[in-house]
Short mmCIF file of C-alpha atoms in Angstrom, two decimals:
data_model
loop_
_atom_site.label_atom_id
_atom_site.label_comp_id
_atom_site.label_asym_id
_atom_site.label_seq_id
_atom_site.Cartn_x
_atom_site.Cartn_y
_atom_site.Cartn_z
CA MET A 12 103.51 77.06 80.62
CA LYS A 13 103.20 78.53 84.10
CA THR A 14 102.36 76.32 87.06
CA LEU A 15 100.24 77.83 89.82
CA SER A 16 100.03 76.61 93.40
CA TRP A 17 98.62 77.71 96.73
CA ASN A 18 101.81 79.66 97.45
CA ASP A 19 101.46 81.94 94.42
CA PRO A 20 100.31 85.46 95.39
CA ILE A 21 97.64 85.49 92.66
CA VAL A 22 95.97 82.41 94.19
CA ARG A 23 95.98 83.95 97.65
CA ASP A 24 94.65 87.22 96.23
CA GLU A 25 91.83 85.43 94.42
CA LEU A 26 90.73 83.59 97.56
CA ARG A 27 90.97 86.80 99.60
CA ARG A 28 88.78 88.57 97.04
CA LEU A 29 86.22 85.76 97.11
CA LYS A 30 86.00 85.79 100.90
CA ARG A 31 85.53 89.55 100.86
CA LEU A 32 82.79 89.40 98.23
CA LYS A 33 80.92 86.39 99.69
CA PRO A 34 79.30 85.72 96.31
CA PHE A 35 75.82 84.31 95.84
CA CYS A 36 76.27 81.36 93.50
CA TYR A 37 73.32 79.72 91.78
CA GLY A 38 73.65 76.25 90.36
CA LEU A 39 71.84 73.52 88.53
CA THR A 40 73.47 70.24 89.39
CA ASN A 41 72.53 66.63 89.97
CA TYR A 42 71.08 65.42 93.24
CA ILE A 43 74.14 63.23 93.84
CA ALA A 44 76.55 66.19 93.84
CA ALA A 45 74.33 68.93 95.27
CA ASN A 46 75.26 68.45 98.93
CA LEU A 47 79.02 68.47 98.42
CA SER A 48 78.80 71.38 95.96
CA ALA A 49 76.89 73.46 98.51
CA ASN A 50 79.32 72.58 101.29
CA VAL A 51 82.36 73.42 99.14
CA LEU A 52 80.90 76.87 98.45
CA LEU A 53 80.04 77.43 102.10
CA ALA A 54 83.57 76.39 103.10
CA VAL A 55 85.09 79.32 101.20
CA GLY A 56 82.46 81.86 102.25
CA ALA A 57 80.16 81.77 99.22
CA GLY A 58 76.38 81.41 99.44
CA PRO A 59 74.84 78.62 97.34
CA ALA A 60 71.36 78.07 95.95
CA ILE A 61 70.78 74.92 93.94
CA GLY A 62 67.92 73.69 91.78
CA ALA A 63 65.06 74.82 89.57
CA ALA A 64 61.96 75.71 91.55
CA LEU A 65 59.26 77.55 89.59
CA ASP A 66 61.13 80.61 88.27
CA TRP A 67 64.40 80.19 90.17
CA GLN A 68 66.39 79.44 87.04
CA ARG A 69 65.28 82.72 85.49
CA ALA A 70 65.32 84.96 88.57
CA PHE A 71 68.37 83.63 90.37
CA SER A 72 70.60 83.26 87.32
CA SER A 73 70.16 86.90 86.40
CA HIS A 74 71.04 88.39 89.79
CA ALA A 75 73.55 85.89 91.21
CA HIS A 76 77.23 86.75 91.31
CA ALA A 77 77.95 83.55 89.37
CA VAL A 78 76.17 80.49 87.99
CA TRP A 79 77.24 76.93 87.33
CA ILE A 80 75.45 74.29 85.31
CA ASN A 81 76.39 70.67 85.80
CA ALA A 82 74.99 68.79 82.81
CA ALA A 83 73.82 65.87 84.92
CA CYS A 84 71.14 68.20 86.31
CA LEU A 85 69.17 66.90 83.33
CA MET A 86 68.36 63.92 85.56
CA SER A 87 65.90 66.25 87.28
CA ASN A 88 65.52 69.28 85.01
CA SER A 89 64.28 69.71 81.47
CA PRO A 90 66.55 71.04 78.70
CA ALA A 91 64.37 74.16 78.62
CA GLU A 92 64.92 74.82 82.32
CA VAL A 93 68.66 74.37 81.99
CA ALA A 94 68.85 76.62 78.94
CA GLU A 95 66.81 79.25 80.77
CA ALA A 96 69.46 79.47 83.49
CA ALA A 97 72.23 79.85 80.91
CA ILE A 98 70.26 82.47 78.99
CA GLY A 99 69.50 84.40 82.17
CA ALA A 100 73.16 84.47 83.22
CA ARG A 101 74.42 85.49 79.81
CA GLY A 102 71.77 88.19 79.41
CA ALA A 103 72.64 89.72 82.78
CA GLY A 104 76.39 89.52 82.26
CA VAL A 105 76.75 86.96 85.06
CA PRO A 106 79.71 84.60 84.63
CA TRP A 107 78.68 80.97 84.32
CA VAL A 108 80.43 77.61 84.23
CA LEU A 109 79.45 74.57 82.19
CA ASP A 110 80.41 71.10 83.42
CA PRO A 111 79.56 68.63 80.62
CA VAL A 112 79.35 65.54 82.81
CA ALA A 113 79.25 62.23 80.91
CA VAL A 114 79.21 63.80 77.45
CA GLY A 115 80.54 61.25 74.98
CA ALA A 116 79.41 58.22 76.98
CA GLY A 117 76.92 57.15 74.31
CA ALA A 118 73.74 59.08 75.18
CA VAL A 119 73.19 60.97 71.92
CA GLU A 120 70.12 62.97 72.94
CA TYR A 121 71.82 64.02 76.16
CA ASP A 122 75.00 65.06 74.33
CA THR A 123 72.99 67.17 71.89
CA ALA A 124 71.26 69.04 74.70
CA ILE A 125 74.62 69.87 76.30
CA ARG A 126 76.18 71.06 73.06
CA HIS A 127 73.28 73.48 72.62
CA LEU A 128 74.36 75.18 75.86
CA LEU A 129 77.55 76.31 74.14
CA ASP A 130 75.37 78.75 72.18
CA HIS A 131 74.91 80.69 75.44
CA LYS A 132 78.61 81.49 75.82
CA PRO A 133 79.81 79.92 79.07
CA THR A 134 82.52 81.93 80.79
CA ALA A 135 84.31 78.69 81.62
CA ILE A 136 83.98 74.99 80.89
CA ARG A 137 85.47 72.30 83.08
CA GLY A 138 85.52 68.54 82.92
CA ASN A 139 87.63 65.47 82.52
CA ALA A 140 89.60 64.73 79.35
CA SER A 141 87.09 62.35 77.76
CA GLU A 142 84.20 64.75 78.32
CA LEU A 143 85.99 67.73 76.85
CA VAL A 144 87.28 65.86 73.81
CA ALA A 145 83.78 64.50 73.17
CA LEU A 146 82.23 67.95 73.65
CA ALA A 147 84.52 69.16 70.87
CA GLY A 148 83.25 66.41 68.59
CA GLY A 149 86.09 63.94 69.08
CA GLU A 150 86.18 60.39 70.39
CA GLY A 151 86.48 60.85 74.12
CA GLY A 152 85.92 57.21 74.99
CA ALA A 153 84.24 57.94 78.33
CA GLN A 154 82.99 55.08 80.48
CA GLY A 155 79.94 56.65 82.09
CA VAL A 156 81.28 59.62 84.03
CA GLU A 157 84.86 58.27 84.07
CA THR A 158 87.59 59.38 81.68
CA THR A 159 89.71 57.02 79.63
CA LEU A 160 92.02 59.81 78.44
CA GLY A 161 94.71 61.70 80.29
CA ALA A 162 94.45 65.46 80.78
CA GLU A 163 97.54 66.05 78.62
CA GLN A 164 95.85 64.26 75.71
CA ALA A 165 93.00 66.77 75.82
CA LEU A 166 95.26 69.80 75.98
CA PRO A 167 95.52 70.58 72.23
CA VAL A 168 91.75 70.14 71.90
CA ILE A 169 90.81 72.43 74.76
CA GLN A 170 93.24 75.11 73.57
CA GLN A 171 91.54 75.11 70.19
CA GLU A 172 88.03 75.05 71.66
CA ALA A 173 88.82 77.87 74.10
CA LEU A 174 89.74 80.07 71.16
CA LYS A 175 86.68 78.97 69.20
CA TYR A 176 84.22 79.78 71.98
CA GLN A 177 86.23 82.60 73.58
CA THR A 178 86.07 80.92 76.94
CA VAL A 179 88.30 79.37 79.60
CA ILE A 180 88.49 75.58 79.58
CA ALA A 181 89.88 73.49 82.43
CA VAL A 182 90.65 69.77 82.27
CA SER A 183 91.15 67.81 85.47
CA GLY A 184 93.68 65.05 86.05
CA PRO A 185 96.81 64.36 88.10
CA ILE A 186 97.86 67.69 86.60
CA ASP A 187 95.06 70.14 85.76
CA TYR A 188 95.36 72.38 82.72
CA ILE A 189 93.49 75.65 82.36
CA THR A 190 93.57 77.62 79.12
CA ASP A 191 91.95 80.51 77.29
CA GLY A 192 93.58 79.34 74.04
CA HIS A 193 96.28 82.01 74.20
CA ASN A 194 97.76 81.15 77.58
CA THR A 195 97.75 77.88 79.50
CA LEU A 196 98.30 77.32 83.21
CA SER A 197 98.84 74.07 85.09
CA VAL A 198 98.00 73.08 88.65
CA GLU A 199 99.62 70.10 90.35
CA GLY A 200 98.92 68.39 93.64
CA GLY A 201 95.68 67.25 95.18
CA ASP A 202 94.91 63.68 96.20
CA ALA A 203 93.87 60.69 94.10
CA ARG A 204 90.98 60.04 96.49
CA LEU A 205 89.13 63.00 95.03
CA THR A 206 88.18 60.55 92.27
CA GLN A 207 86.60 58.32 94.93
CA VAL A 208 84.37 60.98 96.50
CA THR A 209 81.01 61.38 94.83
CA GLY A 210 80.57 64.84 93.37
CA ALA A 211 84.14 66.05 93.89
CA GLY A 212 84.62 66.98 90.24
CA CYS A 213 81.16 68.51 90.06
CA SER A 214 81.93 70.62 93.11
CA LEU A 215 85.04 72.01 91.44
CA GLY A 216 82.69 73.51 88.86
CA ALA A 217 80.80 75.24 91.64
CA LEU A 218 84.02 76.54 93.18
CA SER A 219 85.21 77.79 89.79
CA ALA A 220 81.98 79.77 89.46
CA ALA A 221 82.54 81.34 92.87
CA PHE A 222 86.05 82.42 91.88
CA LEU A 223 84.70 83.93 88.66
CA ALA A 224 82.37 86.24 90.58
CA GLY A 225 83.70 89.76 90.09
CA SER A 226 86.78 88.44 88.32
CA ALA A 227 89.00 90.67 86.23
CA ASN A 228 90.90 87.71 84.76
CA PRO A 229 88.81 84.53 84.27
CA LEU A 230 91.84 82.42 83.34
CA TYR A 231 93.61 83.11 86.61
CA SER A 232 90.38 82.92 88.63
CA VAL A 233 89.58 79.42 87.37
CA ALA A 234 93.19 78.33 87.86
CA ALA A 235 93.10 79.70 91.42
CA ALA A 236 89.98 77.64 92.13
CA HIS A 237 91.87 74.53 91.01
CA ALA A 238 94.91 75.44 93.10
CA VAL A 239 92.81 75.99 96.23
CA TYR A 240 90.99 72.70 95.64
CA ALA A 241 94.28 70.85 95.19
CA GLU A 242 95.77 72.38 98.33
CA ALA A 243 92.79 71.41 100.49
CA ALA A 244 92.88 67.86 99.12
CA GLN A 245 96.61 67.59 99.74
CA ARG A 246 96.21 68.78 103.32
CA ALA A 247 93.52 66.15 103.86
CA GLY A 248 95.93 63.47 102.68
CA GLY A 249 96.44 62.04 106.18
CA ALA A 250 92.91 60.64 106.23
CA LYS A 251 92.79 56.85 106.36
CA GLY A 252 89.80 56.18 104.11
CA THR A 253 87.66 57.89 101.51
CA GLY A 254 84.89 58.80 103.96
CA SER A 255 87.18 60.55 106.42
CA PHE A 256 89.06 62.08 103.50
CA ALA A 257 85.86 63.73 102.24
CA VAL A 258 85.21 65.28 105.65
CA GLN A 259 88.80 66.38 106.13
CA PHE A 260 88.85 67.85 102.64
CA LEU A 261 85.94 70.15 103.53
CA ASP A 262 87.59 71.00 106.84
CA GLN A 263 90.86 71.93 105.14
CA LEU A 264 89.05 73.95 102.49
CA SER A 265 87.30 75.98 105.19
CA LEU A 266 90.58 76.52 107.04
CA LEU A 267 92.61 77.85 104.12
CA ASP A 268 93.75 81.35 105.05
CA PRO A 269 95.06 83.58 102.26
CA ASP A 270 97.13 85.49 104.80
CA GLU A 271 98.98 82.49 106.24
CA PRO A 272 102.75 82.45 105.67
CA SER A 273 103.86 80.84 102.43
CA ALA A 274 105.62 77.50 102.69
#
């Protein structure tokens, strides 16, 4: 298994490509995570639009560079609206990311609606270990939006599911794993306080979508998004508390320069 980090040329190349493209990224996410998701995208040079307003989910999903759907958007959007965004992206050949937030936490109707989105062939799926195991039909044991499983425990499951759905699946943890079923990459680093910032995981879905825009290799693009996220979090590690950490994380993300000398 190959480990990627900020100092790998492929990660720098992926960020350089993103900054050159300045992709328009359309997302359906929950109102708790929307602000941070938008700011994460702006920090790397992408342009976000979030929410379902009249025909946005149909019009924007079909001509964006990338789309992400955070399942908790169902707090504000109907299953039909969410499916319309997925259908629009798939029909137009736009890469899209599914983040199955809180799947497996005991809300059966909610879980069913999210599993139906798999029919629309997400380019990538990202989540924590409990969510991804539950999405595959296993016992994830989630407590609300929190995982009770380690990322390594989900690895065999996500490898199998990536092959089944012909997609890239990423599981977050102290070490992130990203797989297309044939090849698996790992990303280390970051900061534990990402788990204490509301919407940090959700925003990684948005960033993954941005990296998938115009991608020739979705596996490496999603892994590069994770490596960039981890690097920014690590550089923000000097912050004293979670509030200042969140601000410094965005600052560091905006300051990452793909042409800076490697460490």
